[in-house]
Short mmCIF file of C-alpha atoms and ligand atoms in Angstrom, two decimals:
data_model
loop_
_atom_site.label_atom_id
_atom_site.label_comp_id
_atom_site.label_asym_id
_atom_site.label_seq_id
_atom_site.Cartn_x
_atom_site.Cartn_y
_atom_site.Cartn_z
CA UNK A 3 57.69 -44.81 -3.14
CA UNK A 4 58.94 -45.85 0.14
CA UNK A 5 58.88 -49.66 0.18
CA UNK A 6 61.53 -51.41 -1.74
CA UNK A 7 59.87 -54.00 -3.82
CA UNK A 8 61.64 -57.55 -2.56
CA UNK A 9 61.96 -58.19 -6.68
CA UNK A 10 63.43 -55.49 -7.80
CA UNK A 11 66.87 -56.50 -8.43
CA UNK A 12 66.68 -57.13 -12.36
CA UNK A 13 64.42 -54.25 -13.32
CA UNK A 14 66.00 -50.75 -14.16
CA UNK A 15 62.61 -49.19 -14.24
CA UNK A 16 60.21 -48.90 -11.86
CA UNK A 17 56.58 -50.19 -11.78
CA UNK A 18 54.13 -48.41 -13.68
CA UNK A 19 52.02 -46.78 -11.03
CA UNK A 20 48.27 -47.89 -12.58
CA UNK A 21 50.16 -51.64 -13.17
CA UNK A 22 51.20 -51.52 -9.61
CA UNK A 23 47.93 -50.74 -8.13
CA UNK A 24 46.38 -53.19 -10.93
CA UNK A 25 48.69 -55.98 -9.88
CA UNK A 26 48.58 -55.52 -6.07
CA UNK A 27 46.52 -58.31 -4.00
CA UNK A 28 46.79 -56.95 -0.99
CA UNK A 29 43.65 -54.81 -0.72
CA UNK A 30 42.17 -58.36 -0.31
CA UNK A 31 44.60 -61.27 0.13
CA UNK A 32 45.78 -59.20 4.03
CA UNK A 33 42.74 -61.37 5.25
CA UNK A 34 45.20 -64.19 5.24
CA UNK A 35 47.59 -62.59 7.62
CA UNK A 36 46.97 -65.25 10.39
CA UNK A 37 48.02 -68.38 7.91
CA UNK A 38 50.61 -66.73 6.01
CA UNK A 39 52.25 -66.06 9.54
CA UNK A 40 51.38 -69.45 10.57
CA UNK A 41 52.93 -71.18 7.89
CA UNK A 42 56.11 -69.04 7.92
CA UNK A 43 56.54 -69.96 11.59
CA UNK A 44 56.59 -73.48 10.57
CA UNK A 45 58.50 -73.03 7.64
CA UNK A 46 61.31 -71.22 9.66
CA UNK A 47 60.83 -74.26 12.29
CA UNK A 48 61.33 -76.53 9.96
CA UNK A 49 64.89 -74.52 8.26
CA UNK A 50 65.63 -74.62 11.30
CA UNK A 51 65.62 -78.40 12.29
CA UNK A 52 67.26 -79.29 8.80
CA UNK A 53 70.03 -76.75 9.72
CA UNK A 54 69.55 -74.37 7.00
CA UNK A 55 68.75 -71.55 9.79
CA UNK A 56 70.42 -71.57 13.17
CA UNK A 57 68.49 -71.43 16.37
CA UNK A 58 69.01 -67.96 16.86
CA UNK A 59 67.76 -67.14 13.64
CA UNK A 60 65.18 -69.33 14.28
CA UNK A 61 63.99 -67.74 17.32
CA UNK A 62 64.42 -64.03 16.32
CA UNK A 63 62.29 -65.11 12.66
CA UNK A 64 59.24 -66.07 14.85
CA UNK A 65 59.61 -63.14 17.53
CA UNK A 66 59.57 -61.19 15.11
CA UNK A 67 56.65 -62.53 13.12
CA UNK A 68 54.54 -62.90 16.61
CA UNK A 69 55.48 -58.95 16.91
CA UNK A 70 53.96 -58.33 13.57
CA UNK A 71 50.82 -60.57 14.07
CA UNK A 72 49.93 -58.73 17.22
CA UNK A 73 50.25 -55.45 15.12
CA UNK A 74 48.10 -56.54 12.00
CA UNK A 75 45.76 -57.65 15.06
CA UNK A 76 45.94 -53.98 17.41
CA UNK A 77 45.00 -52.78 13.51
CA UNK A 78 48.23 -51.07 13.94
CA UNK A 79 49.65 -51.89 10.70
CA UNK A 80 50.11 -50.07 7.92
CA UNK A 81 49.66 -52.22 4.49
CA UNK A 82 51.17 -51.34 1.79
CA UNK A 83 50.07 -51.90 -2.04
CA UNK A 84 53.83 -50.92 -3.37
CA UNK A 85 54.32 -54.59 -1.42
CA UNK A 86 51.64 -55.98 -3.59
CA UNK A 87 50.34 -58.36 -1.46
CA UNK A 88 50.01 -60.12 2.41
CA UNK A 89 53.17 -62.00 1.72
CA UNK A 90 55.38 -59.35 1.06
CA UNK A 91 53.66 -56.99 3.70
CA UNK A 92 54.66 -59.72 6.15
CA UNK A 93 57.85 -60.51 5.22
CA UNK A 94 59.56 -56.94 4.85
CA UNK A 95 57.74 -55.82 8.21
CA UNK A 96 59.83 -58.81 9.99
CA UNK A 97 63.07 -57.80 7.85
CA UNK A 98 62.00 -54.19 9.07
CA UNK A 99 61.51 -55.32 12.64
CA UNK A 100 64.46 -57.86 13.58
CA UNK A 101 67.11 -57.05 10.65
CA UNK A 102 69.09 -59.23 8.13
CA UNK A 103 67.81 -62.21 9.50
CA UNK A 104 64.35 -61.77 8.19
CA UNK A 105 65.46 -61.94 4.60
CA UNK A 106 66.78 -66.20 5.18
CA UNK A 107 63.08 -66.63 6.61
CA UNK A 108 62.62 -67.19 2.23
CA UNK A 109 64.76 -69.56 1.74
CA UNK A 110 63.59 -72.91 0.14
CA UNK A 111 60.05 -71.84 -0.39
CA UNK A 112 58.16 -68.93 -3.14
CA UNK A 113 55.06 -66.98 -2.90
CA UNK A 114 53.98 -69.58 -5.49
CA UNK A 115 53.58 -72.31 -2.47
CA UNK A 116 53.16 -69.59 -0.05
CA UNK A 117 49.77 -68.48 -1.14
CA UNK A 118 48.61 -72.50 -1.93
CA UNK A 119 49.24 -72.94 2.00
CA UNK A 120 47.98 -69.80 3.11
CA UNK A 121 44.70 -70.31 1.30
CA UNK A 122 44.20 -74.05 2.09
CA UNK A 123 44.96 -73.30 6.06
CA UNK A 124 42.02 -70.24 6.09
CA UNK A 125 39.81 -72.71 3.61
CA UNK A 126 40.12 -75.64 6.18
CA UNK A 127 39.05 -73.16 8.98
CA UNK A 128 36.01 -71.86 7.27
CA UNK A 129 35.19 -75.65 6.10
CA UNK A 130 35.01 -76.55 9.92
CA UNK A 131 33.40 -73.33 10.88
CA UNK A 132 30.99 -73.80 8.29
CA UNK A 133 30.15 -77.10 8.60
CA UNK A 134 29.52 -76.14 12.62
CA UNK A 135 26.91 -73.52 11.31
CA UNK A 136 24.98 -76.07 9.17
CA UNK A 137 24.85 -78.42 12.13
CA UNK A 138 23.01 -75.42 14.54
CA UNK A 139 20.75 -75.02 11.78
CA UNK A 140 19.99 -78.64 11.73
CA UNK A 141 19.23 -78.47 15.26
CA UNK A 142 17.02 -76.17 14.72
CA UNK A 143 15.07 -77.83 12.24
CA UNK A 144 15.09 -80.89 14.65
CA UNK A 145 13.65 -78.45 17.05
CA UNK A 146 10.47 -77.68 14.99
CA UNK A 147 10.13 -81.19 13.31
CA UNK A 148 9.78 -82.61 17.41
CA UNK A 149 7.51 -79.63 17.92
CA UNK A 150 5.43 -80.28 14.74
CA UNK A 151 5.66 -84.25 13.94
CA UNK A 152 1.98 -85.05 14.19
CA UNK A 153 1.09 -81.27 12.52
CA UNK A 154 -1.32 -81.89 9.19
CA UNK A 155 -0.01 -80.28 5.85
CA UNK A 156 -0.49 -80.76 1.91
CA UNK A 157 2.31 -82.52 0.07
CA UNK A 158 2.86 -81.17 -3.07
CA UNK A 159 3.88 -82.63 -6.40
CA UNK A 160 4.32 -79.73 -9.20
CA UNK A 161 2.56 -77.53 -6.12
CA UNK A 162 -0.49 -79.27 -6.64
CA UNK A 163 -2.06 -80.80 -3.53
CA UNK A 164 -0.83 -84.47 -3.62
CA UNK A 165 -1.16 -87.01 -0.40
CA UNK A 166 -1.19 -85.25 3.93
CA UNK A 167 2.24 -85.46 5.49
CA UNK A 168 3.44 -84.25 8.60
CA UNK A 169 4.96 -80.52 8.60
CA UNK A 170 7.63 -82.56 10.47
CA UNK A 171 8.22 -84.87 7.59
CA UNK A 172 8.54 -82.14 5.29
CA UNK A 173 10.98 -80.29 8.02
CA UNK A 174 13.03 -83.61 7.91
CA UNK A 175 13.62 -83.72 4.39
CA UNK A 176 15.59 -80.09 4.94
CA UNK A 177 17.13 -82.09 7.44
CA UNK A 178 18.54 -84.65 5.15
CA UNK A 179 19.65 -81.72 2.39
CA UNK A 180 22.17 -80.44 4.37
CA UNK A 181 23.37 -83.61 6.11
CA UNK A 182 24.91 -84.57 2.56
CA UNK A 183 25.95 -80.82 2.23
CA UNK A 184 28.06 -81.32 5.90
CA UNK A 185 28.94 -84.89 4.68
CA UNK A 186 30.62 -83.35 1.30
CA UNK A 187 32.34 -80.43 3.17
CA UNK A 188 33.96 -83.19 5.62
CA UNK A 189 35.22 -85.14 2.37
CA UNK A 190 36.23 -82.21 0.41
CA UNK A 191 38.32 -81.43 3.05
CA UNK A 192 40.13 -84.13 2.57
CA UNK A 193 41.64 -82.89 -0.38
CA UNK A 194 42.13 -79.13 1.26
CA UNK A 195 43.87 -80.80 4.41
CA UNK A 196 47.24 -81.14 2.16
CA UNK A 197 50.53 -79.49 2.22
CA UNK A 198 52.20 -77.92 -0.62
CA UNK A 199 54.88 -75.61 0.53
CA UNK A 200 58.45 -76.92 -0.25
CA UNK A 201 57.19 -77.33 -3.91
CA UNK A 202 59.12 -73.86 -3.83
CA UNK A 203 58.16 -71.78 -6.83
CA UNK A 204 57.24 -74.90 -9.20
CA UNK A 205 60.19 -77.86 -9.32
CA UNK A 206 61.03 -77.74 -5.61
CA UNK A 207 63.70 -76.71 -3.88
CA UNK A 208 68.28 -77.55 -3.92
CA UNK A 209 67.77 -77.25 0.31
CA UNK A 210 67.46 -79.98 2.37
CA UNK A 211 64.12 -79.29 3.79
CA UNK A 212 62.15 -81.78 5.31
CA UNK A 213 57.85 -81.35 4.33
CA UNK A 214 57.00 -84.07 6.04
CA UNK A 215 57.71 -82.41 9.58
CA UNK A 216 56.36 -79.29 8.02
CA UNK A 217 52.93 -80.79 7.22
CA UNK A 218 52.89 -82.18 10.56
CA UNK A 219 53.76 -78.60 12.38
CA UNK A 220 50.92 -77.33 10.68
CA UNK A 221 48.35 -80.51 10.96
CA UNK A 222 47.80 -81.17 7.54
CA UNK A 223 47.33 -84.47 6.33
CA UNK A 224 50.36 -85.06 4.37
CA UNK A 225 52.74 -83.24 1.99
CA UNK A 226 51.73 -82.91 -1.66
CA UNK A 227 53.02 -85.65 -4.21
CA UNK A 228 53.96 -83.26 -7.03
CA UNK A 229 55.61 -79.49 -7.06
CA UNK A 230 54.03 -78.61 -10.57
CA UNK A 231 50.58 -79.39 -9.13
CA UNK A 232 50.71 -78.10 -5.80
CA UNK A 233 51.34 -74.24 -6.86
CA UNK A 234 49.05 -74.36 -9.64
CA UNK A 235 45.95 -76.01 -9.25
CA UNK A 236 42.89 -74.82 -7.14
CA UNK A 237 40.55 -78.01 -7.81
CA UNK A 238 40.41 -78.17 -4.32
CA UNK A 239 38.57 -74.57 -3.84
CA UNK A 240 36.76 -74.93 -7.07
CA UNK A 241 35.08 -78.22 -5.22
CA UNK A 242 34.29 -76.00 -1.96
CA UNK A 243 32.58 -73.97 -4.35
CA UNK A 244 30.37 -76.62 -5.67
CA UNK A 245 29.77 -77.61 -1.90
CA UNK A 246 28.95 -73.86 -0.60
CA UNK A 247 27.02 -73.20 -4.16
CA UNK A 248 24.85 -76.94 -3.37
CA UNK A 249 23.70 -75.58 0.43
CA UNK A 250 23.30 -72.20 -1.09
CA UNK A 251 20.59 -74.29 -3.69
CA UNK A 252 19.16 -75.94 -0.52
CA UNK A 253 18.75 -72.93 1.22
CA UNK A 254 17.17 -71.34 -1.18
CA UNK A 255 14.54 -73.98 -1.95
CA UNK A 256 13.97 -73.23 1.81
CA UNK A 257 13.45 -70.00 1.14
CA UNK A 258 10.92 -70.20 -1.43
CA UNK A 259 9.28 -72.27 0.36
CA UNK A 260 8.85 -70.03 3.61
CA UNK A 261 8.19 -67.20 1.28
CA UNK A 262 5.23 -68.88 -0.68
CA UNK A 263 3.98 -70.36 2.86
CA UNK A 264 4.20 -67.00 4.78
CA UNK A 265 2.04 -65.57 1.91
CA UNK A 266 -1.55 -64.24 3.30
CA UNK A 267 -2.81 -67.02 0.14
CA UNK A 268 -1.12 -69.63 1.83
CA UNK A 269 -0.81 -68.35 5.76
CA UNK A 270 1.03 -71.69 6.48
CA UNK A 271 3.38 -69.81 8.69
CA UNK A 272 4.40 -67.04 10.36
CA UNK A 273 8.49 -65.67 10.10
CA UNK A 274 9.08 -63.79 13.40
CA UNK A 275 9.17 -60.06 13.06
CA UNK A 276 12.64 -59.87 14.01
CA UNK A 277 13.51 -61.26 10.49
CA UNK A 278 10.79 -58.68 7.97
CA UNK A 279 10.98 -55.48 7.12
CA UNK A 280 8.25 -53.57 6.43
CA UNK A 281 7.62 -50.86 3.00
CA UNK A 282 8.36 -47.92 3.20
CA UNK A 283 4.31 -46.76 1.34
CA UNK A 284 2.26 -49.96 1.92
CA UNK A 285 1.14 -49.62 5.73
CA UNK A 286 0.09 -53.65 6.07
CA UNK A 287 2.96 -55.40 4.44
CA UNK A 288 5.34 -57.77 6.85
CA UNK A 289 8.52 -58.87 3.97
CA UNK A 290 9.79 -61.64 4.47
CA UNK A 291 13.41 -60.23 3.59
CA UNK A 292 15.99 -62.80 4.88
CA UNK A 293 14.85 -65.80 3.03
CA UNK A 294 13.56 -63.36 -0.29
CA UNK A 295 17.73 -62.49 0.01
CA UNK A 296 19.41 -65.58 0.91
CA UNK A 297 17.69 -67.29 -2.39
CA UNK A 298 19.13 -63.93 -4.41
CA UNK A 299 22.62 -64.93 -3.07
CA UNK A 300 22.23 -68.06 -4.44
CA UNK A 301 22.81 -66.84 -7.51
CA UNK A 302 26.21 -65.14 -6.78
CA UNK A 303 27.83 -68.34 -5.35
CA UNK A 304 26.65 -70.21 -8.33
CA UNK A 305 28.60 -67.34 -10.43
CA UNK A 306 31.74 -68.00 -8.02
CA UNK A 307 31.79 -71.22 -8.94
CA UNK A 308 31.76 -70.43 -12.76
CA UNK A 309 34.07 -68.16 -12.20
CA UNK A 310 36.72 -70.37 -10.37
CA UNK A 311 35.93 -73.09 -12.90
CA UNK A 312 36.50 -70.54 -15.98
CA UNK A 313 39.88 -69.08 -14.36
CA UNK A 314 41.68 -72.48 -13.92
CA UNK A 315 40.61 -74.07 -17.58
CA UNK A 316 43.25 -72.30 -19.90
CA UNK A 317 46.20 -72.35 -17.61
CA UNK A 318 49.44 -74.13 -18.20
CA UNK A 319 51.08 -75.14 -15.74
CA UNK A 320 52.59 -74.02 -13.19
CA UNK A 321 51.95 -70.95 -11.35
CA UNK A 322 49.84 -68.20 -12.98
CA UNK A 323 49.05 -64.71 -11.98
CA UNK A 324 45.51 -65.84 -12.86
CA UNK A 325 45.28 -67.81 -9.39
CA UNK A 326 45.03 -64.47 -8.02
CA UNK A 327 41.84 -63.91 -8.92
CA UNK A 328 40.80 -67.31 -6.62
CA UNK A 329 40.35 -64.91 -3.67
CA UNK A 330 37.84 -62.82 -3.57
CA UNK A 331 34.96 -65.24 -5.05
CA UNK A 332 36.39 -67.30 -2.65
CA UNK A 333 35.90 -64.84 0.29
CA UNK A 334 32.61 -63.92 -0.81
CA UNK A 335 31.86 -67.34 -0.85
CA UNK A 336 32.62 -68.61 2.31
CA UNK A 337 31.38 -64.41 3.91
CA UNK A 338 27.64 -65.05 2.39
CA UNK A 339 27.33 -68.65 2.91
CA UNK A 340 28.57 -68.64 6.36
CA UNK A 341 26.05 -65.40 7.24
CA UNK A 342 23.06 -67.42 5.09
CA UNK A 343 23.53 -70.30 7.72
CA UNK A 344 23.77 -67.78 10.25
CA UNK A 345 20.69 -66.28 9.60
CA UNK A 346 18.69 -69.59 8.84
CA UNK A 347 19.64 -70.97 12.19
CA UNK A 348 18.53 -67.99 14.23
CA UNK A 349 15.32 -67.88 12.04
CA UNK A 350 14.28 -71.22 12.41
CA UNK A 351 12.89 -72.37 15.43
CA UNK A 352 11.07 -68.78 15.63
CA UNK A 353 8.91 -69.98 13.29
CA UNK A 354 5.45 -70.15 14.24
CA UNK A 355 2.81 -72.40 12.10
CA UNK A 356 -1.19 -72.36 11.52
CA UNK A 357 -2.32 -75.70 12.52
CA UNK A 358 -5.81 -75.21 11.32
CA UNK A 359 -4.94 -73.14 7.49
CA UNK A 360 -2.88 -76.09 7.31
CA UNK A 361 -5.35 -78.85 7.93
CA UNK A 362 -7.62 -76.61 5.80
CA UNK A 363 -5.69 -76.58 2.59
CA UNK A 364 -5.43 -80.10 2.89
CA UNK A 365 -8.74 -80.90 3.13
CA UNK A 366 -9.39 -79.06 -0.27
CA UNK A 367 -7.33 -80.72 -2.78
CA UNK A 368 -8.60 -84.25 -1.77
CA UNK A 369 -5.42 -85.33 -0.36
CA UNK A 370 -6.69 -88.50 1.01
CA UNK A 371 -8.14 -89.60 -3.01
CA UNK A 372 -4.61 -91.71 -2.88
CA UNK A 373 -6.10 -93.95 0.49
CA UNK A 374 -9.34 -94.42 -1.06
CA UNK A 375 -8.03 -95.79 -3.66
CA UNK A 376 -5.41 -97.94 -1.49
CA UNK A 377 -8.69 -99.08 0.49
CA UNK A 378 -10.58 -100.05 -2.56
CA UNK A 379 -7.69 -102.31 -3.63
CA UNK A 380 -7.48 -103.94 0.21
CA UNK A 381 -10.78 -105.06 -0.71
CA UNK A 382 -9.88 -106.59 -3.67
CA UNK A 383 -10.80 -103.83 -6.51
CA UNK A 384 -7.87 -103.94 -8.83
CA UNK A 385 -5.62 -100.69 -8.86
CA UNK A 386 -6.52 -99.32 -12.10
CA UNK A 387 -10.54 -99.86 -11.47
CA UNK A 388 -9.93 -98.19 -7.61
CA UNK A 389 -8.33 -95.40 -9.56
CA UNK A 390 -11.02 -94.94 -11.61
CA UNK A 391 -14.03 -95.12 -8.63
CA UNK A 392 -12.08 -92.67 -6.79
CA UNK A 393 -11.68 -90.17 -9.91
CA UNK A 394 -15.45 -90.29 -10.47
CA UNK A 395 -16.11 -89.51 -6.23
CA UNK A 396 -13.47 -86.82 -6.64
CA UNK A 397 -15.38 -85.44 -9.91
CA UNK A 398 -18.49 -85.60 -7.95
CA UNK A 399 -16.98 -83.58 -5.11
CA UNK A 400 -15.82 -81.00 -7.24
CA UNK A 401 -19.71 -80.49 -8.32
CA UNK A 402 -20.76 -80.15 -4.45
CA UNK A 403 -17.34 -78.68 -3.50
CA UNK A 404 -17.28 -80.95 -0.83
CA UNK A 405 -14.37 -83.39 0.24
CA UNK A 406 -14.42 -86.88 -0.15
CA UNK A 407 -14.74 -87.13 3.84
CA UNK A 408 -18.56 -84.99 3.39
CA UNK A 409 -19.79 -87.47 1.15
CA UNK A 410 -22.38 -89.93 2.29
CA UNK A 411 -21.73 -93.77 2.93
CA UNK A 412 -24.86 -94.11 -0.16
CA UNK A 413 -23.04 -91.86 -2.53
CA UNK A 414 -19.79 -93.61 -1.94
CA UNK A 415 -21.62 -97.33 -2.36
CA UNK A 416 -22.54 -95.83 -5.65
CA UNK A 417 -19.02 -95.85 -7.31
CA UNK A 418 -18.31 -99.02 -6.30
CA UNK A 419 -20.34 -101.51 -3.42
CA UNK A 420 -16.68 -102.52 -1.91
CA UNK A 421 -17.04 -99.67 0.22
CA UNK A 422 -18.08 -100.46 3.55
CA UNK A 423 -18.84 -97.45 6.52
CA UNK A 424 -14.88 -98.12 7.46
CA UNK A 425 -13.92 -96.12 4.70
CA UNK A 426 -14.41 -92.99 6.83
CA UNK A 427 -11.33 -94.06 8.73
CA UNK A 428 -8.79 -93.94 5.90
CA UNK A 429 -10.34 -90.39 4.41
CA UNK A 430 -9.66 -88.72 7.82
CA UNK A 431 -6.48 -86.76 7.42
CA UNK A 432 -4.72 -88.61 10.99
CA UNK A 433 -5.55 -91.73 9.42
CA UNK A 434 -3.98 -91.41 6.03
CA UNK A 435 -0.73 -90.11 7.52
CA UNK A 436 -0.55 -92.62 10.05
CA UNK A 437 -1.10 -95.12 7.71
CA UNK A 438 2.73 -94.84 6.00
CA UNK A 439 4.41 -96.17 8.47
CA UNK A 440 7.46 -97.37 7.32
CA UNK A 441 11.07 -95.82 7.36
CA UNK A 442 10.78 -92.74 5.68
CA UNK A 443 7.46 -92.59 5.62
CA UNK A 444 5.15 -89.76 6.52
CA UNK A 445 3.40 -91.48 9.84
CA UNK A 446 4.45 -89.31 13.24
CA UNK A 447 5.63 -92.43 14.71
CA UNK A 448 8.43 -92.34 12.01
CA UNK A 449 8.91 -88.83 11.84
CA UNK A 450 9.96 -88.87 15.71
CA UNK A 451 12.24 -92.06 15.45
CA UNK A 452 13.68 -90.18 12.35
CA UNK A 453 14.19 -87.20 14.72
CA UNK A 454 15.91 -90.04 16.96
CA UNK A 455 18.14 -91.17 14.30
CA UNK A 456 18.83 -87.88 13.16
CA UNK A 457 19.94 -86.58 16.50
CA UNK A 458 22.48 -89.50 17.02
CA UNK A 459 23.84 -88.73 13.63
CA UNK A 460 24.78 -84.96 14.68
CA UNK A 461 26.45 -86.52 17.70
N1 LIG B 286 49.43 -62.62 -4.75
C1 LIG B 286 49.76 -63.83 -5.42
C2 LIG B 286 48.53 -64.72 -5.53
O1 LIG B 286 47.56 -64.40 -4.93
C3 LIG B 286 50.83 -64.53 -4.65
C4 LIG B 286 51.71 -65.38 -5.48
C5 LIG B 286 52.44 -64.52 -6.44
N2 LIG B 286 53.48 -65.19 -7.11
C6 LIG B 286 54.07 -64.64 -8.14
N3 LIG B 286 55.03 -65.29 -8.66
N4 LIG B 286 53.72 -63.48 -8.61
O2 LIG B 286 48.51 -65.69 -6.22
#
């Protein structure tokens, strides 16, 4: 027992060693170091401007806490869980380092607003970081959508063989996942960008401080409207969650789809070895690891977010200890989504694809049934009566296991005499895809003026 806890004053007895260790943050919360410092340089800036510090104190306050920073940073510091957390760590190291003067660096603020800051100046950090990760990856995806616009693949509905479409197009709609998922960072950061120190421990504080310069020494938005609210609630993480756990979803539809495609069934594509492992007793296998373990991380961020959600329901307000327990789903949050990006972006554009198993597998599940059908009608057959010609062709095809394409002009005029020897060019697989060409639509033409679009919306 060497530290002097900076509460101590009312208590006779001292801390319970197990309830000390239980109670202590710091194991965890010292990754905040940077923003806690941060903040208490502005804070101290800000005392001293409304002339509740000097200038001297001022200026020996934030040599001292630069002094500290650069020791936390040289990993020259020596935490300490009698100090239960970063805050206290900080704090008493400055009172250790420059004197009396330390101890007026907590004057008009708590821990309560303290930590609020300190976590909504690392979360709007990460957000940015973050949201810079999920644009390389989108670059990346632009990469092989250019490379394979005009490149033949099924479309699936319930992973049944459906219509052709571009392996471009179906790169593009990843594309468009995690442009909302950047788009919903940006506006949830919104609501981190605020400032809630000066709400003190919960009603504020009897010193004249001024939170609007505050707010604007640290770049938030604006200060908080209400004390109460700004210690206690953590909406604002609980929303990153659902952001981080929503890319985490995309991602790992990604991933199952790489992992079913990179399957020798479906030899689609190829993963670059530099992202498998191998096993340790099968000789031939190639694992495709790194998208098999992003998808099983999915299912700890959506637990975060359950988590965060459960903590907050039952608490009064103000402060509660609870809110301790925001941090570490939130680290582990922002730690596995931020290396899932990483990953996915340096995977990628390594990603090689089999043109011809591709064009294979759609020519077996008569992909192009859909265009005879549309052709039938352009000649005047009404939908439901196409639908039915082409159902009985398909049926007939399944008895020769041929495609429609192999099947004579005669057998064709058979189901219906609408069909003329043009029909050959709507049951080639270039034809049908070229034929949806509209925006959004499957055609190469608008796959590469998507890629267009899409590159002016990254900026
Ligand atoms: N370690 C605490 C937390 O993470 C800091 C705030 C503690 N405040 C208090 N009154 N005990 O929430």
């Amino acid at each position: 027992m060497s530290d002097k806890k900076l509460w101590s004053g009312r208590f006779n007895e001292p801390t319970d060693a197990f309830v000390e260790a239980f109670t202590a943050s710091v194991e965890f919360d010292q990754r905040l170091y940077r923003y806690d410092i941060q903040g208490s340089i502005a804070h101290a800036t800000m005392l001293a401007k409304s002339g509740i510090l000097t200038e001297a104190e001022r200026d020996s306050i934030i040599d001292g806490l630069k002094r500290v920073e650069q020791r936390i940073d040289a990993g020259e510091f020596e935490w300490s869980v009698e100090l239960e957390d970063v805050h206290m760590n900080v704090e008493s190291a400055l009172t250790a380092d420059i004197g009396d003067n330390g101890k007026k660096l907590h004057t008009g603020r708590s821990r309560n607003d303290q930590v609020a800051t300190d976590i909504r100046l690392y979360m709007r950090d990460e957000i940015e970081l973050i949201r810079s990760e999920i644009k390389r990856l989108q670059e990346a995806l632009l990469e092989v959508a250019e490379r394979e616009a005009g490149t033949i693949m099924p479309g699936f509905t319930h992973l049944q063989t459906a219509q052709p479409i571009t392996f471009g197009h179906h790169v593009m709609a990843w594309f468009e996942m995690l442009e909302r998922d950047r788009e919903r960072l940006a506006d949830c950061n919104k609501r981190v960008n605020v400032m809630p120190l000066g709400a003190a421990a919960l009603a504020g504080t009897t010193y004249p401080i001024d939170r609007h310069y505050t707010a604007e020494l640290l770049g938030f938005d604006r200060a908080s409207e209400n004390s109460l609210d700004s210690v206690s609630d953590r909406d604002f993480a609980i929303e990153f969650s659902a952001a981080a756990a929503l890319v985490m979803m995309h991602l790992s539809r990604m991933s199952e789809e790489l992992i079913i495609w990179s399957s020798a069934q479906f030899a689609f594509i190829t993963l670059s070895d530099s992202f498998c492992t191998g096993s340790s007793i099968m000789p031939q296998k190639k694992n495709p690891d790194v998208p098999e373990l992003v998808r099983g991380k999915t299912g700890r961020i959506f637990g975060h977010l359950v988590g965060l959600l459960t903590l907050m329901k039952g608490q009064p307000l103000a402060y509660n200890k609870d809110n301790q327990e925001d941090k570490e789903p939130l680290f582990d949050t922002v730690d596995n989504l931020k290396g899932s990006l990483k990953v996915f972006a340096d995977m990628i554009p390594a990603i090689t694809c089999s043109e011809q198993n591709m064009r294979e597998a759609t020519m077996e599940g008569f992909a192009t049934a859909t265009d005879l059908a549309d052709y039938l009608v352009r000649k005047g057959t009404p939908f439901r009566d196409a639908h039915e010609v082409v159902g009985k062709a398909v049926a007939l095809c399944v008895e020769k296991e041929c495609d429609l394409s192999d099947l004579t002009l005669n057998e064709l005029q058979g189901f219906s005499n609408a069909i003329a020897d043009d029909v050959f060019d709507v049951l080639t697989l270039e034809g049908s895809v070229a034929a949806r060409n509209h925006i959004g639509g499957t055609a190469p033409e608008q796959v590469r003026a998507a890629i267009q679009r899409a590159r002016a919306r990254l900026g």
